[in-house]
Amino acid sequence: MTRALTILAALLLASSAYAQEFRAMNRIASPGKAPEGAVALDEVQAVPRAVVEKGVQELMASWNTGQLEKHLAENFYDKSRLDDAISTNMPRDAKLTVLGIQGQQTLQQFKKDNATISRVSVTVRTRLEYNDPARGRRSFEGTNEYILRVTDEGNG
């Protein structure tokens, strides 16, 4: 009986050890570096939803057009390579459509001169569609988080 319990305990421990390999790795959010010459604001104000929606629509409209790179931050790792990879690996008729914005959150805000610079996390549901010569019309839905930088020049 003791031997059976020992084997059962060993199997349970082994199965939980293997399960750990399949966990999703979630990044711990940390504050970003302030833009050059900017000061972090103590009190963060929400960025209007319409502004975020417009930014998301512009970003998605530039996808697979060769214009995506101009919407990416200066410090975005290998941004020209990303645009090249999309142009090379995606069919020319591939289109990314926004199905909905599930949520947004202003993460940080900075003041520089007369502008307010905000980092906003937004969760977007999208659909990728294209024609595959072998399989016909293909459609894939997904949900992703994007971090947008929104600059409001109107706040004095």
Short mmCIF file of N, CA and C in Angstrom, two decimals:
data_model
loop_
_atom_site.label_atom_id
_atom_site.label_comp_id
_atom_site.label_asym_id
_atom_site.label_seq_id
_atom_site.Cartn_x
_atom_site.Cartn_y
_atom_site.Cartn_z
N MET A 1 0.83 -1.20 0.00
CA MET A 1 0.00 0.00 0.00
C MET A 1 0.86 1.25 0.00
N THR A 2 1.90 1.26 0.84
CA THR A 2 2.79 2.41 0.91
C THR A 2 3.50 2.62 -0.43
N ARG A 3 3.88 1.52 -1.05
CA ARG A 3 4.56 1.61 -2.34
C ARG A 3 3.62 2.20 -3.39
N ALA A 4 2.34 1.80 -3.39
CA ALA A 4 1.36 2.32 -4.34
C ALA A 4 1.16 3.82 -4.13
N LEU A 5 1.09 4.27 -2.88
CA LEU A 5 0.94 5.70 -2.60
C LEU A 5 2.17 6.48 -3.03
N THR A 6 3.33 5.93 -2.84
CA THR A 6 4.57 6.59 -3.26
C THR A 6 4.61 6.74 -4.77
N ILE A 7 4.22 5.70 -5.49
CA ILE A 7 4.20 5.76 -6.95
C ILE A 7 3.16 6.77 -7.41
N LEU A 8 1.97 6.75 -6.80
CA LEU A 8 0.91 7.70 -7.15
C LEU A 8 1.37 9.14 -6.90
N ALA A 9 2.01 9.38 -5.75
CA ALA A 9 2.52 10.73 -5.44
C ALA A 9 3.57 11.15 -6.45
N ALA A 10 4.45 10.23 -6.82
CA ALA A 10 5.49 10.54 -7.81
C ALA A 10 4.88 10.88 -9.16
N LEU A 11 3.85 10.14 -9.56
CA LEU A 11 3.18 10.42 -10.83
C LEU A 11 2.49 11.78 -10.80
N LEU A 12 1.83 12.09 -9.69
CA LEU A 12 1.16 13.39 -9.57
C LEU A 12 2.17 14.53 -9.64
N LEU A 13 3.28 14.39 -8.96
CA LEU A 13 4.32 15.43 -8.99
C LEU A 13 4.91 15.55 -10.39
N ALA A 14 5.14 14.43 -11.05
CA ALA A 14 5.70 14.45 -12.40
C ALA A 14 4.74 15.10 -13.38
N SER A 15 3.44 14.80 -13.25
CA SER A 15 2.48 15.38 -14.18
C SER A 15 2.36 16.89 -13.99
N SER A 16 2.44 17.35 -12.74
CA SER A 16 2.37 18.80 -12.53
C SER A 16 3.64 19.48 -13.02
N ALA A 17 4.76 18.80 -12.95
CA ALA A 17 6.01 19.37 -13.45
C ALA A 17 5.94 19.54 -14.96
N TYR A 18 5.38 18.54 -15.66
CA TYR A 18 5.25 18.65 -17.11
C TYR A 18 4.26 19.74 -17.49
N ALA A 19 3.21 19.89 -16.72
CA ALA A 19 2.19 20.90 -17.03
C ALA A 19 2.78 22.31 -16.96
N GLN A 20 3.77 22.51 -16.13
CA GLN A 20 4.37 23.83 -16.00
C GLN A 20 5.01 24.29 -17.30
N GLU A 21 5.44 23.37 -18.13
CA GLU A 21 6.08 23.73 -19.39
C GLU A 21 5.12 24.40 -20.35
N PHE A 22 3.82 24.17 -20.19
CA PHE A 22 2.84 24.68 -21.14
C PHE A 22 2.14 25.94 -20.68
N ARG A 23 2.56 26.50 -19.58
CA ARG A 23 1.94 27.74 -19.10
C ARG A 23 2.31 28.89 -20.01
N ALA A 24 1.36 29.78 -20.18
CA ALA A 24 1.64 30.99 -20.94
C ALA A 24 2.51 31.90 -20.11
N MET A 25 3.46 32.53 -20.75
CA MET A 25 4.34 33.45 -20.04
C MET A 25 3.77 34.86 -20.19
N ASN A 26 3.34 35.44 -19.11
CA ASN A 26 2.78 36.79 -19.13
C ASN A 26 3.81 37.76 -18.58
N ARG A 27 4.10 38.76 -19.38
CA ARG A 27 5.07 39.77 -19.02
C ARG A 27 4.51 40.61 -17.87
N ILE A 28 5.36 40.96 -16.94
CA ILE A 28 4.96 41.83 -15.84
C ILE A 28 5.09 43.27 -16.32
N ALA A 29 3.98 43.97 -16.26
CA ALA A 29 3.99 45.35 -16.74
C ALA A 29 4.91 46.20 -15.90
N SER A 30 5.69 47.04 -16.56
CA SER A 30 6.59 47.94 -15.85
C SER A 30 6.55 49.29 -16.55
N PRO A 31 6.83 50.34 -15.82
CA PRO A 31 6.78 51.66 -16.42
C PRO A 31 7.80 51.80 -17.53
N GLY A 32 7.39 52.49 -18.58
CA GLY A 32 8.29 52.76 -19.68
C GLY A 32 9.16 53.97 -19.38
N LYS A 33 10.17 54.12 -20.18
CA LYS A 33 11.09 55.24 -20.04
C LYS A 33 10.39 56.51 -20.55
N ALA A 34 10.58 57.58 -19.84
CA ALA A 34 9.99 58.86 -20.26
C ALA A 34 10.64 59.35 -21.54
N PRO A 35 9.86 59.93 -22.45
CA PRO A 35 10.45 60.51 -23.65
C PRO A 35 11.47 61.60 -23.26
N GLU A 36 12.44 61.81 -24.09
CA GLU A 36 13.49 62.79 -23.84
C GLU A 36 12.89 64.16 -23.52
N GLY A 37 13.25 64.71 -22.37
CA GLY A 37 12.79 66.02 -21.95
C GLY A 37 11.38 66.06 -21.37
N ALA A 38 10.77 64.91 -21.16
CA ALA A 38 9.41 64.85 -20.63
C ALA A 38 9.43 64.53 -19.14
N VAL A 39 8.35 64.94 -18.45
CA VAL A 39 8.20 64.69 -17.02
C VAL A 39 6.94 63.85 -16.82
N ALA A 40 7.04 62.78 -16.02
CA ALA A 40 5.88 61.93 -15.75
C ALA A 40 4.85 62.69 -14.92
N LEU A 41 3.58 62.52 -15.27
CA LEU A 41 2.50 63.14 -14.52
C LEU A 41 2.08 62.22 -13.38
N ASP A 42 1.77 62.81 -12.23
CA ASP A 42 1.35 62.03 -11.07
C ASP A 42 -0.05 61.46 -11.26
N GLU A 43 -0.92 62.24 -11.85
CA GLU A 43 -2.31 61.83 -12.02
C GLU A 43 -2.57 61.56 -13.51
N VAL A 44 -2.90 60.32 -13.83
CA VAL A 44 -3.13 59.90 -15.21
C VAL A 44 -4.59 60.10 -15.58
N GLN A 45 -4.83 60.75 -16.71
CA GLN A 45 -6.19 60.97 -17.22
C GLN A 45 -6.43 60.00 -18.38
N ALA A 46 -7.61 59.43 -18.45
CA ALA A 46 -7.95 58.50 -19.54
C ALA A 46 -7.92 59.23 -20.88
N VAL A 47 -7.38 58.58 -21.88
CA VAL A 47 -7.39 59.10 -23.24
C VAL A 47 -8.76 58.78 -23.83
N PRO A 48 -9.41 59.74 -24.50
CA PRO A 48 -10.74 59.49 -25.05
C PRO A 48 -10.77 58.27 -25.98
N ARG A 49 -11.82 57.48 -25.86
CA ARG A 49 -11.95 56.25 -26.66
C ARG A 49 -11.88 56.54 -28.16
N ALA A 50 -12.50 57.61 -28.60
CA ALA A 50 -12.51 57.95 -30.04
C ALA A 50 -11.09 58.15 -30.57
N VAL A 51 -10.21 58.73 -29.75
CA VAL A 51 -8.82 58.95 -30.15
C VAL A 51 -8.10 57.62 -30.29
N VAL A 52 -8.32 56.72 -29.34
CA VAL A 52 -7.69 55.40 -29.38
C VAL A 52 -8.22 54.60 -30.57
N GLU A 53 -9.53 54.63 -30.79
CA GLU A 53 -10.12 53.91 -31.92
C GLU A 53 -9.55 54.39 -33.25
N LYS A 54 -9.38 55.70 -33.38
CA LYS A 54 -8.81 56.26 -34.61
C LYS A 54 -7.38 55.76 -34.81
N GLY A 55 -6.60 55.75 -33.73
CA GLY A 55 -5.23 55.26 -33.82
C GLY A 55 -5.16 53.79 -34.21
N VAL A 56 -6.04 52.97 -33.64
CA VAL A 56 -6.09 51.54 -33.97
C VAL A 56 -6.46 51.37 -35.44
N GLN A 57 -7.46 52.09 -35.90
CA GLN A 57 -7.90 51.98 -37.30
C GLN A 57 -6.77 52.38 -38.26
N GLU A 58 -6.04 53.45 -37.94
CA GLU A 58 -4.92 53.87 -38.79
C GLU A 58 -3.82 52.81 -38.82
N LEU A 59 -3.52 52.24 -37.67
CA LEU A 59 -2.49 51.21 -37.58
C LEU A 59 -2.89 49.99 -38.42
N MET A 60 -4.11 49.53 -38.26
CA MET A 60 -4.56 48.34 -38.99
C MET A 60 -4.69 48.60 -40.49
N ALA A 61 -5.06 49.82 -40.87
CA ALA A 61 -5.18 50.16 -42.29
C ALA A 61 -3.81 50.15 -42.97
N SER A 62 -2.75 50.41 -42.20
CA SER A 62 -1.40 50.43 -42.79
C SER A 62 -0.79 49.04 -42.91
N TRP A 63 -1.42 48.05 -42.29
CA TRP A 63 -0.91 46.68 -42.32
C TRP A 63 -0.96 46.15 -43.74
N ASN A 64 0.11 45.51 -44.20
CA ASN A 64 0.24 44.89 -45.52
C ASN A 64 0.17 45.91 -46.66
N THR A 65 0.52 47.16 -46.37
CA THR A 65 0.56 48.18 -47.42
C THR A 65 1.97 48.72 -47.65
N GLY A 66 2.92 48.28 -46.82
CA GLY A 66 4.28 48.83 -46.89
C GLY A 66 4.41 50.12 -46.09
N GLN A 67 3.34 50.54 -45.42
CA GLN A 67 3.33 51.79 -44.66
C GLN A 67 3.32 51.58 -43.15
N LEU A 68 3.38 50.34 -42.71
CA LEU A 68 3.30 50.04 -41.28
C LEU A 68 4.45 50.65 -40.51
N GLU A 69 5.64 50.64 -41.09
CA GLU A 69 6.84 51.11 -40.38
C GLU A 69 6.70 52.54 -39.87
N LYS A 70 6.02 53.39 -40.60
CA LYS A 70 5.89 54.79 -40.16
C LYS A 70 5.00 54.95 -38.93
N HIS A 71 4.21 53.90 -38.60
CA HIS A 71 3.37 53.95 -37.41
C HIS A 71 4.02 53.34 -36.18
N LEU A 72 5.19 52.75 -36.34
CA LEU A 72 5.87 52.09 -35.23
C LEU A 72 6.85 53.04 -34.55
N ALA A 73 7.03 52.87 -33.27
CA ALA A 73 7.92 53.73 -32.48
C ALA A 73 9.37 53.60 -32.97
N GLU A 74 10.15 54.64 -32.70
CA GLU A 74 11.56 54.65 -33.11
C GLU A 74 12.30 53.46 -32.51
N ASN A 75 11.94 53.08 -31.29
CA ASN A 75 12.66 52.00 -30.61
C ASN A 75 12.02 50.63 -30.83
N PHE A 76 11.07 50.52 -31.75
CA PHE A 76 10.47 49.22 -32.06
C PHE A 76 11.53 48.34 -32.69
N TYR A 77 11.76 47.18 -32.10
CA TYR A 77 12.85 46.30 -32.53
C TYR A 77 12.60 45.78 -33.94
N ASP A 78 13.55 46.03 -34.84
CA ASP A 78 13.52 45.51 -36.22
C ASP A 78 12.25 45.89 -36.97
N LYS A 79 11.83 47.14 -36.88
CA LYS A 79 10.56 47.52 -37.50
C LYS A 79 10.56 47.37 -39.02
N SER A 80 11.66 47.63 -39.69
CA SER A 80 11.69 47.46 -41.15
C SER A 80 11.59 45.98 -41.50
N ARG A 81 12.16 45.13 -40.67
CA ARG A 81 12.09 43.69 -40.91
C ARG A 81 10.66 43.18 -40.76
N LEU A 82 9.90 43.74 -39.81
CA LEU A 82 8.50 43.35 -39.62
C LEU A 82 7.70 43.66 -40.88
N ASP A 83 7.84 44.88 -41.39
CA ASP A 83 7.12 45.28 -42.59
C ASP A 83 7.52 44.38 -43.78
N ASP A 84 8.82 44.09 -43.90
CA ASP A 84 9.29 43.21 -44.98
C ASP A 84 8.71 41.81 -44.84
N ALA A 85 8.66 41.30 -43.62
CA ALA A 85 8.14 39.95 -43.39
C ALA A 85 6.66 39.87 -43.77
N ILE A 86 5.89 40.90 -43.42
CA ILE A 86 4.47 40.90 -43.77
C ILE A 86 4.32 40.95 -45.29
N SER A 87 5.10 41.83 -45.94
CA SER A 87 5.02 41.96 -47.40
C SER A 87 5.43 40.68 -48.11
N THR A 88 6.40 39.97 -47.54
CA THR A 88 6.93 38.76 -48.17
C THR A 88 6.05 37.55 -47.90
N ASN A 89 5.55 37.41 -46.69
CA ASN A 89 4.85 36.19 -46.28
C ASN A 89 3.33 36.23 -46.40
N MET A 90 2.76 37.37 -46.58
CA MET A 90 1.30 37.48 -46.67
C MET A 90 0.89 37.69 -48.13
N PRO A 91 -0.22 37.11 -48.53
CA PRO A 91 -0.74 37.38 -49.88
C PRO A 91 -1.04 38.87 -50.03
N ARG A 92 -0.91 39.36 -51.24
CA ARG A 92 -1.11 40.80 -51.47
C ARG A 92 -2.53 41.26 -51.11
N ASP A 93 -3.51 40.36 -51.23
CA ASP A 93 -4.88 40.75 -50.94
C ASP A 93 -5.25 40.57 -49.47
N ALA A 94 -4.28 40.17 -48.63
CA ALA A 94 -4.58 39.97 -47.20
C ALA A 94 -4.98 41.29 -46.56
N LYS A 95 -6.05 41.24 -45.80
CA LYS A 95 -6.57 42.45 -45.16
C LYS A 95 -6.84 42.16 -43.69
N LEU A 96 -6.44 43.08 -42.83
CA LEU A 96 -6.67 42.97 -41.40
C LEU A 96 -7.79 43.94 -41.03
N THR A 97 -8.86 43.41 -40.46
CA THR A 97 -10.03 44.21 -40.12
C THR A 97 -10.22 44.22 -38.61
N VAL A 98 -10.55 45.37 -38.07
CA VAL A 98 -10.84 45.49 -36.64
C VAL A 98 -12.29 45.05 -36.41
N LEU A 99 -12.46 44.03 -35.58
CA LEU A 99 -13.80 43.56 -35.22
C LEU A 99 -14.33 44.30 -34.00
N GLY A 100 -13.42 44.68 -33.12
CA GLY A 100 -13.84 45.39 -31.93
C GLY A 100 -12.68 45.70 -31.01
N ILE A 101 -12.87 46.73 -30.24
CA ILE A 101 -11.89 47.10 -29.21
C ILE A 101 -12.51 46.70 -27.89
N GLN A 102 -11.87 45.74 -27.22
CA GLN A 102 -12.45 45.20 -26.00
C GLN A 102 -12.16 46.04 -24.78
N GLY A 103 -11.08 46.73 -24.77
CA GLY A 103 -10.76 47.54 -23.61
C GLY A 103 -9.52 48.37 -23.84
N GLN A 104 -9.41 49.42 -23.08
CA GLN A 104 -8.22 50.27 -23.15
C GLN A 104 -7.89 50.77 -21.76
N GLN A 105 -6.62 51.05 -21.56
CA GLN A 105 -6.19 51.58 -20.27
C GLN A 105 -4.99 52.50 -20.50
N THR A 106 -5.05 53.68 -19.95
CA THR A 106 -3.92 54.60 -20.02
C THR A 106 -2.90 54.15 -18.98
N LEU A 107 -1.71 53.80 -19.44
CA LEU A 107 -0.68 53.26 -18.57
C LEU A 107 0.18 54.34 -17.94
N GLN A 108 0.58 55.32 -18.75
CA GLN A 108 1.45 56.40 -18.28
C GLN A 108 1.15 57.66 -19.05
N GLN A 109 1.47 58.78 -18.44
CA GLN A 109 1.36 60.07 -19.13
C GLN A 109 2.56 60.92 -18.76
N PHE A 110 3.00 61.69 -19.75
CA PHE A 110 4.14 62.59 -19.58
C PHE A 110 3.76 63.95 -20.14
N LYS A 111 4.42 64.95 -19.62
CA LYS A 111 4.24 66.31 -20.12
C LYS A 111 5.56 66.76 -20.73
N LYS A 112 5.51 67.23 -21.96
CA LYS A 112 6.69 67.76 -22.63
C LYS A 112 6.27 69.01 -23.38
N ASP A 113 6.87 70.12 -23.01
CA ASP A 113 6.48 71.43 -23.56
C ASP A 113 4.98 71.61 -23.31
N ASN A 114 4.19 71.81 -24.36
CA ASN A 114 2.74 71.97 -24.19
C ASN A 114 1.96 70.72 -24.59
N ALA A 115 2.64 69.60 -24.70
CA ALA A 115 1.99 68.37 -25.13
C ALA A 115 1.89 67.36 -24.00
N THR A 116 0.82 66.56 -24.04
CA THR A 116 0.67 65.43 -23.12
C THR A 116 0.88 64.17 -23.94
N ILE A 117 1.81 63.35 -23.51
CA ILE A 117 2.13 62.11 -24.20
C ILE A 117 1.65 60.96 -23.32
N SER A 118 0.79 60.10 -23.89
CA SER A 118 0.20 59.00 -23.14
C SER A 118 0.59 57.66 -23.75
N ARG A 119 0.83 56.67 -22.89
CA ARG A 119 1.00 55.28 -23.32
C ARG A 119 -0.30 54.58 -22.97
N VAL A 120 -0.95 53.99 -23.99
CA VAL A 120 -2.26 53.39 -23.81
C VAL A 120 -2.22 51.93 -24.26
N SER A 121 -2.67 51.04 -23.39
CA SER A 121 -2.82 49.63 -23.73
C SER A 121 -4.23 49.44 -24.27
N VAL A 122 -4.34 48.77 -25.41
CA VAL A 122 -5.65 48.52 -26.00
C VAL A 122 -5.71 47.07 -26.49
N THR A 123 -6.81 46.40 -26.17
CA THR A 123 -7.03 45.02 -26.60
C THR A 123 -7.96 45.05 -27.80
N VAL A 124 -7.49 44.46 -28.92
CA VAL A 124 -8.22 44.57 -30.19
C VAL A 124 -8.51 43.18 -30.75
N ARG A 125 -9.76 42.97 -31.13
CA ARG A 125 -10.13 41.75 -31.86
C ARG A 125 -10.06 42.05 -33.34
N THR A 126 -9.37 41.18 -34.08
CA THR A 126 -9.17 41.41 -35.51
C THR A 126 -9.53 40.17 -36.32
N ARG A 127 -9.70 40.38 -37.61
CA ARG A 127 -9.90 39.29 -38.56
C ARG A 127 -8.94 39.50 -39.73
N LEU A 128 -8.18 38.45 -40.04
CA LEU A 128 -7.29 38.44 -41.20
C LEU A 128 -7.98 37.63 -42.29
N GLU A 129 -8.12 38.22 -43.48
CA GLU A 129 -8.78 37.55 -44.59
C GLU A 129 -7.94 37.65 -45.85
N TYR A 130 -7.93 36.56 -46.61
CA TYR A 130 -7.25 36.55 -47.91
C TYR A 130 -7.75 35.36 -48.72
N ASN A 131 -7.44 35.37 -50.02
CA ASN A 131 -7.78 34.26 -50.91
C ASN A 131 -6.57 33.36 -51.05
N ASP A 132 -6.76 32.09 -50.76
CA ASP A 132 -5.72 31.08 -50.93
C ASP A 132 -6.05 30.32 -52.21
N PRO A 133 -5.11 30.26 -53.17
CA PRO A 133 -5.40 29.58 -54.44
C PRO A 133 -5.82 28.11 -54.26
N ALA A 134 -5.28 27.45 -53.24
CA ALA A 134 -5.59 26.03 -53.03
C ALA A 134 -6.83 25.81 -52.16
N ARG A 135 -7.06 26.69 -51.19
CA ARG A 135 -8.13 26.47 -50.22
C ARG A 135 -9.30 27.44 -50.34
N GLY A 136 -9.17 28.44 -51.16
CA GLY A 136 -10.23 29.43 -51.29
C GLY A 136 -10.10 30.53 -50.24
N ARG A 137 -11.21 31.15 -49.92
CA ARG A 137 -11.23 32.26 -48.96
C ARG A 137 -10.84 31.77 -47.57
N ARG A 138 -9.85 32.43 -46.96
CA ARG A 138 -9.38 32.08 -45.62
C ARG A 138 -9.66 33.25 -44.68
N SER A 139 -10.04 32.92 -43.46
CA SER A 139 -10.35 33.94 -42.46
C SER A 139 -9.90 33.45 -41.09
N PHE A 140 -9.17 34.31 -40.38
CA PHE A 140 -8.67 33.98 -39.05
C PHE A 140 -8.94 35.15 -38.12
N GLU A 141 -9.48 34.83 -36.95
CA GLU A 141 -9.73 35.87 -35.95
C GLU A 141 -8.71 35.75 -34.84
N GLY A 142 -8.40 36.89 -34.22
CA GLY A 142 -7.45 36.89 -33.12
C GLY A 142 -7.67 38.09 -32.21
N THR A 143 -7.10 38.01 -31.04
CA THR A 143 -7.16 39.10 -30.06
C THR A 143 -5.74 39.42 -29.64
N ASN A 144 -5.36 40.68 -29.71
CA ASN A 144 -4.02 41.10 -29.36
C ASN A 144 -4.04 42.39 -28.55
N GLU A 145 -2.98 42.60 -27.79
CA GLU A 145 -2.82 43.84 -27.06
C GLU A 145 -1.80 44.69 -27.81
N TYR A 146 -2.12 45.96 -27.96
CA TYR A 146 -1.22 46.93 -28.59
C TYR A 146 -0.97 48.04 -27.60
N ILE A 147 0.23 48.58 -27.62
CA ILE A 147 0.57 49.73 -26.79
C ILE A 147 0.73 50.92 -27.75
N LEU A 148 -0.14 51.90 -27.60
CA LEU A 148 -0.13 53.09 -28.45
C LEU A 148 0.46 54.27 -27.70
N ARG A 149 1.14 55.13 -28.43
CA ARG A 149 1.59 56.40 -27.87
C ARG A 149 0.73 57.48 -28.50
N VAL A 150 0.01 58.19 -27.64
CA VAL A 150 -0.92 59.24 -28.09
C VAL A 150 -0.38 60.56 -27.61
N THR A 151 -0.22 61.49 -28.55
CA THR A 151 0.28 62.83 -28.21
C THR A 151 -0.83 63.84 -28.42
N ASP A 152 -1.15 64.59 -27.37
CA ASP A 152 -2.17 65.63 -27.41
C ASP A 152 -1.45 66.97 -27.34
N GLU A 153 -1.41 67.67 -28.44
CA GLU A 153 -0.71 68.96 -28.51
C GLU A 153 -1.53 70.09 -27.93
N GLY A 154 -2.83 69.84 -27.68
CA GLY A 154 -3.73 70.92 -27.25
C GLY A 154 -3.72 71.23 -25.77
N ASN A 155 -3.09 70.41 -24.94
CA ASN A 155 -3.09 70.69 -23.50
C ASN A 155 -1.94 71.62 -23.16
N GLY A 156 -2.24 72.71 -22.54
CA GLY A 156 -1.22 73.68 -22.21
C GLY A 156 -0.74 73.56 -20.90
#
